[in-house]
Coordinates of C-alpha atoms and ligand atoms in Angstrom, one line a residue:
M701 CA -2.1 17.0 13.2
T702 CA -5.2 17.2 10.9
E703 CA -5.0 13.8 9.3
T704 CA -7.8 12.5 7.1
T705 CA -7.8 9.7 4.7
A706 CA -10.2 8.8 1.8
T707 CA -9.9 5.9 -0.5
A708 CA -11.8 5.1 -3.7
E709 CA -13.6 1.7 -3.7
R710 CA -13.8 1.4 -7.5
P711 CA -11.9 3.8 -9.8
A712 CA -14.1 5.0 -12.7
K713 CA -12.9 5.3 -16.3
P714 CA -11.1 8.7 -17.1
H715 CA -12.3 10.8 -20.0
L716 CA -9.8 13.8 -20.1
P717 CA -6.7 13.3 -22.3
D718 CA -3.8 12.1 -20.1
A719 CA -6.2 11.8 -17.2
Q720 CA -5.7 9.5 -14.3
I721 CA -8.1 8.6 -11.5
V722 CA -7.5 9.6 -7.9
T723 CA -7.6 6.4 -5.7
S724 CA -6.8 7.9 -2.2
V725 CA -6.1 11.1 -0.5
Q726 CA -4.5 11.7 2.9
H727 CA -4.2 15.1 4.6
W728 CA -1.2 15.4 6.9
T729 CA -1.4 19.1 8.0
D730 CA -3.2 22.2 6.8
R731 CA -0.2 22.7 4.4
L732 CA 0.6 19.1 3.3
F733 CA -1.3 16.2 1.7
S734 CA -0.5 13.0 -0.3
F735 CA -2.6 11.2 -2.9
R736 CA -2.4 8.2 -5.1
V737 CA -3.7 7.9 -8.7
T738 CA -4.0 5.2 -11.3
R739 CA -0.8 4.6 -13.4
P740 CA -0.9 4.7 -17.2
A741 CA 0.0 1.3 -18.4
S742 CA 2.7 2.7 -20.7
L743 CA 4.4 4.9 -18.1
R744 CA 8.0 3.8 -17.4
F745 CA 10.1 5.9 -15.0
R746 CA 13.1 5.7 -12.8
S747 CA 12.6 6.0 -9.1
G748 CA 13.3 9.6 -8.1
E749 CA 12.0 11.2 -11.3
F750 CA 9.3 13.9 -11.7
V751 CA 6.4 14.4 -14.1
M752 CA 4.0 17.2 -14.9
I753 CA 0.6 16.9 -13.3
G754 CA -2.4 19.2 -12.9
L755 CA -6.0 20.0 -13.4
M756 CA -8.0 21.6 -16.2
G757 CA -7.9 25.3 -15.8
E758 CA -10.9 27.6 -15.9
N759 CA -9.8 28.7 -19.4
G760 CA -10.1 25.2 -20.6
K761 CA -6.4 24.7 -20.8
P762 CA -4.4 22.2 -18.5
L763 CA -2.8 23.9 -15.5
L764 CA 0.3 21.8 -14.9
R765 CA 3.1 21.7 -12.4
A766 CA 6.2 19.6 -11.8
Y767 CA 5.8 16.8 -9.2
S768 CA 8.2 14.2 -8.0
I769 CA 6.7 10.7 -8.2
A770 CA 6.8 9.6 -4.5
S771 CA 6.0 5.9 -5.3
P772 CA 8.7 3.5 -6.6
A773 CA 9.0 2.5 -10.2
W774 CA 7.5 -1.0 -9.5
D775 CA 4.3 0.3 -7.9
D776 CA 0.9 -0.3 -9.8
E777 CA -0.2 3.2 -8.8
L778 CA 1.5 6.6 -8.6
E779 CA 1.8 8.5 -5.3
F780 CA 2.4 12.3 -4.9
Y781 CA 3.2 14.3 -1.8
S782 CA 2.0 17.9 -2.1
I783 CA 2.1 21.3 -0.6
K784 CA -1.1 23.4 -0.3
V785 CA -0.3 27.0 -1.3
P786 CA -3.4 29.0 -0.3
E787 CA -3.4 31.3 -3.4
G788 CA -1.5 28.8 -5.6
P789 CA -3.0 28.4 -9.0
L790 CA -2.8 24.6 -8.9
T791 CA -2.7 23.6 -5.3
S792 CA -5.5 25.9 -4.1
K793 CA -7.7 23.5 -6.2
L794 CA -5.7 20.3 -6.1
Q795 CA -5.9 20.1 -2.3
H796 CA -9.7 19.5 -2.6
I797 CA -9.4 16.3 -4.9
Q798 CA -11.3 13.3 -3.8
P799 CA -11.1 9.6 -4.7
G800 CA -12.7 9.1 -8.1
D801 CA -11.7 12.6 -9.4
E802 CA -9.5 13.0 -12.4
I803 CA -6.1 14.7 -12.6
I804 CA -4.0 15.2 -15.7
L805 CA -0.6 13.5 -15.9
R806 CA 1.8 14.0 -18.7
P807 CA 3.7 10.7 -19.0
K808 CA 7.2 12.2 -19.6
P809 CA 9.3 11.5 -16.5
V810 CA 12.6 13.3 -16.1
G811 CA 15.0 14.2 -13.3
T812 CA 18.5 14.1 -11.8
L813 CA 17.7 12.3 -8.5
V814 CA 18.3 8.9 -10.1
H815 CA 20.8 6.1 -9.3
D816 CA 22.3 6.4 -12.8
A817 CA 23.6 9.9 -12.0
L818 CA 25.9 8.6 -9.2
L819 CA 29.1 6.6 -9.2
P820 CA 29.1 3.5 -7.0
G821 CA 29.6 4.2 -3.3
K822 CA 29.3 2.8 0.2
R823 CA 26.8 5.2 1.7
L824 CA 23.9 7.1 0.2
W825 CA 22.8 10.4 1.9
L826 CA 19.3 11.6 1.0
L827 CA 19.0 15.3 2.1
A828 CA 15.6 17.0 2.1
T829 CA 13.5 19.8 3.4
G830 CA 9.7 19.9 3.3
T831 CA 8.2 18.3 0.2
G832 CA 11.7 17.6 -1.0
F833 CA 11.1 14.3 0.7
A834 CA 8.9 13.2 -2.2
P835 CA 11.6 11.8 -4.6
F836 CA 13.2 10.0 -1.6
A837 CA 9.8 8.4 -0.8
S838 CA 10.2 6.7 -4.2
L839 CA 13.9 5.9 -3.8
L840 CA 13.6 4.5 -0.3
R841 CA 11.0 2.0 -1.6
E842 CA 13.3 1.2 -4.6
P843 CA 15.2 -2.2 -4.2
E844 CA 18.2 -0.8 -6.2
T845 CA 18.8 1.7 -3.3
W846 CA 19.3 -1.1 -0.8
D847 CA 21.2 -3.3 -3.3
K848 CA 23.7 -0.6 -4.2
Y849 CA 24.6 0.8 -0.7
D850 CA 25.7 -0.5 2.6
Q851 CA 24.1 2.4 4.4
V852 CA 21.3 4.8 3.5
I853 CA 21.0 8.0 5.6
M854 CA 17.7 9.9 5.3
M855 CA 18.0 13.5 6.7
H856 CA 14.7 15.4 6.5
T857 CA 14.2 18.8 8.1
C858 CA 11.0 20.8 8.5
R859 CA 10.0 23.6 10.7
E860 CA 7.5 21.6 12.8
K861 CA 7.1 17.9 13.9
A862 CA 3.8 17.4 12.1
E863 CA 5.5 18.2 8.8
L864 CA 7.8 15.2 9.3
E865 CA 4.9 12.7 9.7
Y866 CA 4.5 11.6 6.1
G867 CA 8.2 10.8 5.9
R868 CA 8.3 9.2 9.3
Q869 CA 5.5 6.8 8.6
L870 CA 7.0 6.0 5.2
V871 CA 10.4 5.3 6.8
E872 CA 8.8 3.2 9.5
S873 CA 6.9 1.1 6.9
L874 CA 10.1 0.1 5.1
S875 CA 10.9 -2.8 7.4
E876 CA 7.3 -4.2 6.7
D877 CA 7.4 -3.6 2.9
P878 CA 6.7 -7.0 1.3
L879 CA 9.0 -6.6 -1.7
L880 CA 12.0 -5.2 0.4
S881 CA 11.5 -7.8 3.1
E882 CA 11.5 -10.6 0.5
L883 CA 14.6 -9.3 -1.2
F884 CA 16.6 -8.0 1.8
G885 CA 15.0 -9.3 5.0
E886 CA 16.4 -7.7 8.1
A887 CA 19.2 -5.9 6.1
I888 CA 17.0 -2.8 5.6
R889 CA 16.8 -2.2 9.3
D890 CA 20.6 -2.4 9.6
K891 CA 21.3 -0.2 6.5
L892 CA 18.9 2.6 7.3
R893 CA 19.8 5.6 9.3
Y894 CA 16.8 8.1 9.7
Y895 CA 17.7 11.6 10.9
P896 CA 14.5 13.8 11.1
T897 CA 15.0 17.3 12.5
T898 CA 12.9 20.3 13.2
T899 CA 14.0 23.9 13.4
R900 CA 11.1 25.8 14.9
E901 CA 9.5 23.3 17.3
E902 CA 11.2 21.2 20.0
S903 CA 11.8 17.6 18.9
P904 CA 14.3 14.8 19.7
L905 CA 16.7 16.0 16.9
M906 CA 16.9 19.6 16.1
G907 CA 18.7 21.9 13.5
R908 CA 19.1 22.6 9.8
V909 CA 20.7 19.8 7.6
T910 CA 23.4 22.3 6.8
D911 CA 24.3 23.0 10.4
N912 CA 24.2 19.3 11.4
L913 CA 26.6 18.6 8.5
T914 CA 29.1 21.4 9.1
S915 CA 29.2 20.9 12.9
G916 CA 29.7 17.2 12.5
K917 CA 26.8 16.5 14.8
V918 CA 25.0 14.1 12.4
F919 CA 28.3 12.1 11.9
A920 CA 28.8 11.9 15.6
D921 CA 25.2 11.0 16.4
L922 CA 25.2 8.2 13.7
G923 CA 28.7 7.0 14.3
L924 CA 29.8 7.7 10.8
P925 CA 32.9 9.3 9.4
Q926 CA 32.7 12.8 7.8
M927 CA 31.4 12.5 4.2
N928 CA 34.2 11.8 1.7
P929 CA 34.2 11.3 -2.1
Q930 CA 35.6 7.7 -1.8
E931 CA 32.7 6.4 0.1
D932 CA 29.7 8.8 0.2
R933 CA 27.1 9.7 -2.4
A934 CA 24.3 12.2 -1.9
M935 CA 21.0 13.3 -3.4
V936 CA 19.7 16.8 -2.4
C937 CA 16.1 18.1 -2.7
G938 CA 14.9 21.3 -1.1
S939 CA 14.4 25.0 -1.7
L940 CA 16.9 26.8 -4.0
A941 CA 18.6 28.3 -0.9
F942 CA 18.9 24.9 0.8
N943 CA 20.2 23.3 -2.4
V944 CA 22.9 26.0 -2.9
D945 CA 24.0 25.8 0.8
V946 CA 24.2 22.0 0.8
K947 CA 26.0 21.9 -2.5
T948 CA 28.7 24.2 -1.0
I949 CA 29.1 21.9 2.0
L950 CA 29.3 18.8 -0.1
E951 CA 32.0 20.4 -2.3
Q952 CA 33.9 21.3 0.8
F953 CA 33.9 17.6 1.7
G954 CA 35.4 16.9 -1.7
L955 CA 32.3 15.6 -3.4
E956 CA 31.5 16.6 -7.1
E957 CA 28.1 17.2 -8.6
G958 CA 27.0 14.6 -11.2
A959 CA 24.3 14.3 -13.8
N960 CA 22.6 11.6 -15.9
S961 CA 25.2 12.0 -18.6
D962 CA 28.1 12.4 -16.2
P963 CA 27.7 10.4 -13.0
K964 CA 29.7 11.7 -9.9
H965 CA 29.3 12.0 -6.2
F966 CA 26.1 14.0 -5.6
V967 CA 23.0 15.3 -7.5
V968 CA 20.6 18.1 -6.7
E969 CA 17.1 19.0 -7.7
K970 CA 14.7 21.8 -6.7
A971 CA 11.7 20.8 -4.6
F972 CA 9.9 23.9 -5.9
V973 CA 10.6 27.2 -7.6
G974 CA 10.4 30.4 -5.5
D975 CA 11.1 31.3 -1.9
G976 CA 8.6 29.0 -0.2
I977 CA 5.5 29.9 1.7
Ligands
LIG2420 P1 3.0 28.0 -7.6 O1 2.6 29.2 -8.4 O2 3.6 26.9 -8.4 O3 3.9 28.3 -6.4 C1 3.6 29.5 -5.6 C2 4.7 29.6 -4.6 O4 4.5 28.6 -3.6 C3 6.1 29.4 -5.1 O5 6.6 30.5 -5.7 C4 6.8 29.0 -3.8 O6 7.1 30.1 -3.1 C5 5.7 28.2 -3.0 N1 5.8 26.7 -3.2 C6 5.5 26.0 -4.4 N2 5.7 24.7 -4.2 C7 6.2 24.6 -2.9 C8 6.6 23.4 -2.2 N3 6.5 22.2 -2.7 N4 7.0 23.7 -0.9 C9 7.1 24.9 -0.4 N5 6.7 26.0 -1.1 C10 6.2 25.9 -2.3 N6 5.6 20.5 -5.1 C11 5.1 19.5 -4.3 O7 4.2 19.9 -3.4 N7 5.5 18.2 -4.3 C12 6.4 17.8 -5.2 O8 6.7 16.6 -5.3 C13 7.0 18.7 -6.1 N8 7.9 18.4 -7.0 C14 8.5 19.3 -7.8 C15 9.6 19.0 -8.6 C16 10.2 19.9 -9.4 C17 11.4 19.5 -10.3 C18 9.8 21.3 -9.3 C19 10.5 22.3 -10.2 C20 8.7 21.7 -8.5 C21 8.1 20.7 -7.7 N9 7.0 21.0 -6.9 C22 6.5 20.1 -6.0 C23 6.5 22.4 -6.9 C24 5.2 22.3 -7.8 O9 5.7 22.3 -9.1 C25 4.3 23.6 -7.6 O10 5.0 24.8 -7.5 C26 3.4 23.5 -6.4 O11 2.5 22.4 -6.6 C27 2.5 24.7 -6.1 O12 1.7 25.0 -7.3 P2 0.8 26.2 -7.3 O13 0.3 26.4 -8.7 O14 -0.3 26.0 -6.3 O15 1.7 27.4 -6.9
LIG2421 P1 14.6 27.3 9.4 O1 13.4 27.1 10.2 O2 15.8 27.5 10.2 O3 14.4 28.4 8.3 P2 10.7 26.3 4.6 O4 9.5 25.9 5.4 O5 11.1 27.7 4.8 O6 10.7 25.8 3.2 O7 11.9 25.5 5.3 C1 11.9 24.1 5.5 C2 13.1 23.7 6.4 O8 14.3 24.0 5.7 C3 13.1 24.6 7.7 O9 13.4 23.7 8.7 C4 14.2 25.6 7.4 O10 14.9 26.0 8.6 C5 15.1 24.8 6.5 N1 15.9 25.7 5.6 C6 15.4 26.7 4.9 N2 16.4 27.3 4.2 C7 17.5 26.6 4.5 C8 18.9 26.7 4.1 N3 19.3 27.6 3.2 N4 19.8 25.8 4.5 C9 19.4 24.8 5.4 N5 18.1 24.7 5.8 C10 17.2 25.5 5.4

């Protein structure tokens, strides 16, 4: 793992329109990094939503992309978890940001991976591949998640172990989170089921989310019943192919897709557009 961390001692004042200052950067692998920026005082969002962020392009126009906010709604700063696409217009540059640099952030949060889009339930399944973990990094740190559900199951799948590390450290930090500890004490530990798997490198748990759902392995491993519309709710975030395949499986279990305006049993959002790198 190529992990490096940098933190700003004193954020300077931004001067671009909609600019925010980078406060820390952490590189997880040669394809993944996370960073934190200052939060506009007026920005209100629901944990799980995404915004447009970017840098000024060489043509003097903002180069913006959709990014899930990985930090919870109550946090003073904003966190993002990002891919590095070698030839990617934005991330070929964004991967070089340093504390003190400016990024552009359009303060108009939107998205379907929000609690309001789900009917009340007993268990919440968070199903992600790759950077699709980002909205769940927000929701896992959101008190409403733990208030609303008896159990929260985080399934995250990547090709290799190092790609799970951001998620693993975040999940492990939940039991020490001051706000969650104050509100829920030991209950977080009892409610959380973490199910990280790899598909192309040996690790304790293996296999695609889809295969582990259809074979019933994840239910057997966690001692849970097969998903059903009476008790289970799900949020899905991965590549288009992943989202389509998971949606089919959830529908076979009897769950129906919901939306902000029509809450039901599960919601889906793309982690990116395209076939992946
Ligand atoms: P682009 O030209 O945007 O992408 C080039 C190609 O790289 C894509 O066609 C695709 O094949 C691949 N690619 C792009 N993003 C990813 C990715 N995340 N994982 C794997 N392959 C990818 N990206 C994040 O890193 N973190 C996020 O939290 C995030 N949230 C998003 C939320 C939504 C709703 C959407 C639609 C996209 C999100 N993305 C996220 C993708 C992001 O918008 C950009 O595509 C990404 O930052 C790459 O930008 P780029 O200009 O370098 O390359
Ligand atoms: P696999 O290695 O079997 O392709 P990627 O890096 O290509 O975005 O994939 C991230 C993870 O998502 C990989 O573990 C990959 O498994 C898995 N994956 C890709 N497509 C699907 C799909 N349609 N259904 C389930 N898992 C998928």
